mmCIF file of C-alpha atoms in Angstrom:
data_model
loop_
_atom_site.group_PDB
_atom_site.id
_atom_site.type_symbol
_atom_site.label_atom_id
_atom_site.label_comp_id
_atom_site.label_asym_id
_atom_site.label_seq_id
_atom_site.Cartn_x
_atom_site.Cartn_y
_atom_site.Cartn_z
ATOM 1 C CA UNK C 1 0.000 0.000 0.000
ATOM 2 C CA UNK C 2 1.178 3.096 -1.134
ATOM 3 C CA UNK C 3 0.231 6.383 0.896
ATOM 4 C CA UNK C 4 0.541 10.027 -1.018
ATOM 5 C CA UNK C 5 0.048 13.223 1.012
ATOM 6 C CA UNK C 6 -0.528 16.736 -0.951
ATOM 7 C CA UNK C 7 -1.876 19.752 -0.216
ATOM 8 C CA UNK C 8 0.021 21.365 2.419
ATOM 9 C CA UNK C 9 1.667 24.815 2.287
ATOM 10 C CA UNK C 10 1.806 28.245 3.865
ATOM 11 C CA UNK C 11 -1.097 30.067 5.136
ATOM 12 C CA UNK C 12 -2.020 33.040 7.329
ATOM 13 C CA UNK C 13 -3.723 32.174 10.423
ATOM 14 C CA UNK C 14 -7.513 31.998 10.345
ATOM 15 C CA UNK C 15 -7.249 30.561 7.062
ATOM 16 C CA UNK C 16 -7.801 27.310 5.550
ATOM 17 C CA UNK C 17 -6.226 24.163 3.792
ATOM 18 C CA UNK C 18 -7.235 20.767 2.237
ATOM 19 C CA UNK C 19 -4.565 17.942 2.159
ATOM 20 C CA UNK C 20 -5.366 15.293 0.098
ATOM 21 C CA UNK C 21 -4.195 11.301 0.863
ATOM 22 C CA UNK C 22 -4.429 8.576 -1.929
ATOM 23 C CA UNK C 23 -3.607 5.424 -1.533
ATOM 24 C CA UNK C 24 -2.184 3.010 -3.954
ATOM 25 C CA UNK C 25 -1.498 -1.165 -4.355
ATOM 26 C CA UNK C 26 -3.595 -3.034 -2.052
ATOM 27 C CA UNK C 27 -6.943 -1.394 -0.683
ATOM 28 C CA UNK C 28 -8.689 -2.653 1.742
ATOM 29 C CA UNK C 29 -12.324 -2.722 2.103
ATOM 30 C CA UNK C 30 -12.535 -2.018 5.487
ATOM 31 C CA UNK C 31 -9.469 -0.106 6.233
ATOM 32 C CA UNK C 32 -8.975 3.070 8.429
ATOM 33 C CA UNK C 33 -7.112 6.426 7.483
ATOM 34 C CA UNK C 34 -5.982 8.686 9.795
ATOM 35 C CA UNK C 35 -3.973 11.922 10.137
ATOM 36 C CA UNK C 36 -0.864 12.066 12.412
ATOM 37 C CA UNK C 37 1.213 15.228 12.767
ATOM 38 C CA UNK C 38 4.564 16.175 13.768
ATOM 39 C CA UNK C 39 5.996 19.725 15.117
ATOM 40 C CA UNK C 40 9.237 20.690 15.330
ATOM 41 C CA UNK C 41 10.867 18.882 18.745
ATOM 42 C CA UNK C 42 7.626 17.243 19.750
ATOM 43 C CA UNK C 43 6.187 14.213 19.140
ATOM 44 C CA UNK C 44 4.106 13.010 16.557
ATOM 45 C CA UNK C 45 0.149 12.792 17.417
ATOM 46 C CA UNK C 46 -3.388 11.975 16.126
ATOM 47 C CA UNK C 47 -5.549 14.530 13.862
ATOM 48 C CA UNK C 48 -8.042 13.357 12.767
ATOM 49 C CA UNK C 49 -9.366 9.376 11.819
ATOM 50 C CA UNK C 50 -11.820 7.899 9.300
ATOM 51 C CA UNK C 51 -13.515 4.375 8.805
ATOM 52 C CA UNK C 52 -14.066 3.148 4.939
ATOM 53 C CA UNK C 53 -17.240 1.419 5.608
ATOM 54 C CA UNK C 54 -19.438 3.791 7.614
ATOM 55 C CA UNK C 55 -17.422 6.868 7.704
ATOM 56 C CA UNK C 56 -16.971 6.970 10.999
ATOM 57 C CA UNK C 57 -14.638 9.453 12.108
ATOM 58 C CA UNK C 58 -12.639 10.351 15.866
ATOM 59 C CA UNK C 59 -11.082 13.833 16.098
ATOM 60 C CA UNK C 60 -8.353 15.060 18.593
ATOM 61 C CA UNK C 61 -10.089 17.717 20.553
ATOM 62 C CA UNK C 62 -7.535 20.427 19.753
ATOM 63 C CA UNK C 63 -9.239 20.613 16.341
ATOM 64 C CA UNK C 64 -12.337 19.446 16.747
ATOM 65 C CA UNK C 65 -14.824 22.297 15.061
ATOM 66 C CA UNK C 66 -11.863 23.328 13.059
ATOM 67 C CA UNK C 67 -10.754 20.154 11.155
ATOM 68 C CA UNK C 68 -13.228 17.835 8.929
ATOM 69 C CA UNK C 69 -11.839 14.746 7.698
ATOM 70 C CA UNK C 70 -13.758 12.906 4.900
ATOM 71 C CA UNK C 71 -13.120 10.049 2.345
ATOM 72 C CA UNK C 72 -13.867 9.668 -1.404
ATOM 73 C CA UNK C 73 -14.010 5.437 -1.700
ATOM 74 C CA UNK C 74 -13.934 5.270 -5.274
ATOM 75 C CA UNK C 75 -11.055 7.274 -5.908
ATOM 76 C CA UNK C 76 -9.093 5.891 -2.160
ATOM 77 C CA UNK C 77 -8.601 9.274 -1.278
ATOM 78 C CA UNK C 78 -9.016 10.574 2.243
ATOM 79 C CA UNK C 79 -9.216 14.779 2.788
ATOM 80 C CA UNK C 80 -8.632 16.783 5.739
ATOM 81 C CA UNK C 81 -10.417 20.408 5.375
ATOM 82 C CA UNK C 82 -8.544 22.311 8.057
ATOM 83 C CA UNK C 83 -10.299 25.610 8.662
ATOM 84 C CA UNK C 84 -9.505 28.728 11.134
ATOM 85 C CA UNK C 85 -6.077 27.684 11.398
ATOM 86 C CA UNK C 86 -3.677 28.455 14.160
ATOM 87 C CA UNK C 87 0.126 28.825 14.201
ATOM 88 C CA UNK C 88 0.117 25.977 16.610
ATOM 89 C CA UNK C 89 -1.362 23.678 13.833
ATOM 90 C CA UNK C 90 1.871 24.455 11.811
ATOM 91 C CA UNK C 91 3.539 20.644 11.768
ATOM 92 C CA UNK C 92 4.091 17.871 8.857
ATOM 93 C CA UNK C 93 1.333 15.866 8.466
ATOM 94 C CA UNK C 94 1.057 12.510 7.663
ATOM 95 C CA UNK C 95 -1.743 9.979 6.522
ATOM 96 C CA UNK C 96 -1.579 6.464 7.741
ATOM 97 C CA UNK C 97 -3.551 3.407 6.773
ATOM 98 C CA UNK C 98 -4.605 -0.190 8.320
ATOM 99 C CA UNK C 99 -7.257 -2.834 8.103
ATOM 100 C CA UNK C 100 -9.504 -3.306 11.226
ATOM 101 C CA UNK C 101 -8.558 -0.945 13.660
ATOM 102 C CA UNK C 102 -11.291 -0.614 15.583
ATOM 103 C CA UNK C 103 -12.938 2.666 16.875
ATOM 104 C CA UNK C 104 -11.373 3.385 20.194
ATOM 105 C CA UNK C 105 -7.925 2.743 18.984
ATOM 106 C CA UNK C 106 -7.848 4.938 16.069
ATOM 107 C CA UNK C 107 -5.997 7.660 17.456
ATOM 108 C CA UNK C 108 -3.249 5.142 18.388
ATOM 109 C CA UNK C 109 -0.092 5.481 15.987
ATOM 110 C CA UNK C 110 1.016 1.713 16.243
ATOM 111 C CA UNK C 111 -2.273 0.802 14.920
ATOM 112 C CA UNK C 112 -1.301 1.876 11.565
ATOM 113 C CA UNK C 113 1.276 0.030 9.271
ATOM 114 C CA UNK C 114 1.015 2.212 6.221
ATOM 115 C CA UNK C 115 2.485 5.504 6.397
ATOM 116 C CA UNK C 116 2.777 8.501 3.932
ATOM 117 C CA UNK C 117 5.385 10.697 3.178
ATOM 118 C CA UNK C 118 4.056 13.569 4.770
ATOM 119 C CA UNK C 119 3.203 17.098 3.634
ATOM 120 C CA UNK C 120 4.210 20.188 5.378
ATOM 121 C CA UNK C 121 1.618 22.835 6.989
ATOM 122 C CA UNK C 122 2.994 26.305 7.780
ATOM 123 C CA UNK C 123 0.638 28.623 9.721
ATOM 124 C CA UNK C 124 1.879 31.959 10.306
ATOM 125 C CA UNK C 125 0.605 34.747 12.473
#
């Protein structure tokens, strides 16, 4: 499985960005994609999460009512519509994929095999 994060880039706070993850190879019908992201000398945590099959979905609450993640199934793609961002958002961010991870561990990072390269968000203020 092949993971490829786009869309990041440099924005003024209070604005907005879409990253885009497609994956490649082997898809899985019932796999989960989540967001993970990295800032400079911290460590890496959970965005955002989504389910394939119902579109469930489990949000970190520091972006909660900011962040919308959604998928497109018949093009693999997973989005993450980041709105009213802050320069505390500003981290690379990475999609990850895996079959059957179940809802209460989807903001865990060793649930997910399948990582992408990540994409770099810059919010300044």
């Amino acid at each position: 499985v092949q993971l490829q994060a786009s869309g990041g880039g440099l924005v003024q706070a209070g604005g907005s960005l879409r990253l885009s993850c497609a994956a490649s190879g082997r898809t899985f019908s019932r796999y989960v994609m989540g967001w993970f992201r990295q800032a400079p000398e911290k460590e890496r945590e959970f965005v955002a999460a989504i389910r394939r099959s119902d579109g469930a979905t489990r949000y970190a609450d520091s972006v909660k009512g900011r962040f919308t993640i959604s998928r497109d199934n018949a093009k693999n793609t997973v989005y993450l519509q980041m709105n009213s961002l802050k320069p505390e958002d500003t981290a690379i961010y990475y999609c990850a994929a895996d079959e059957y991870i179940i809802l209460s561990a989807m903001a865990v990072e060793n649930q997910y095999a399948y990582w992408g390269q990540g994409t770099q968000v810059t919010v300044s203020s």
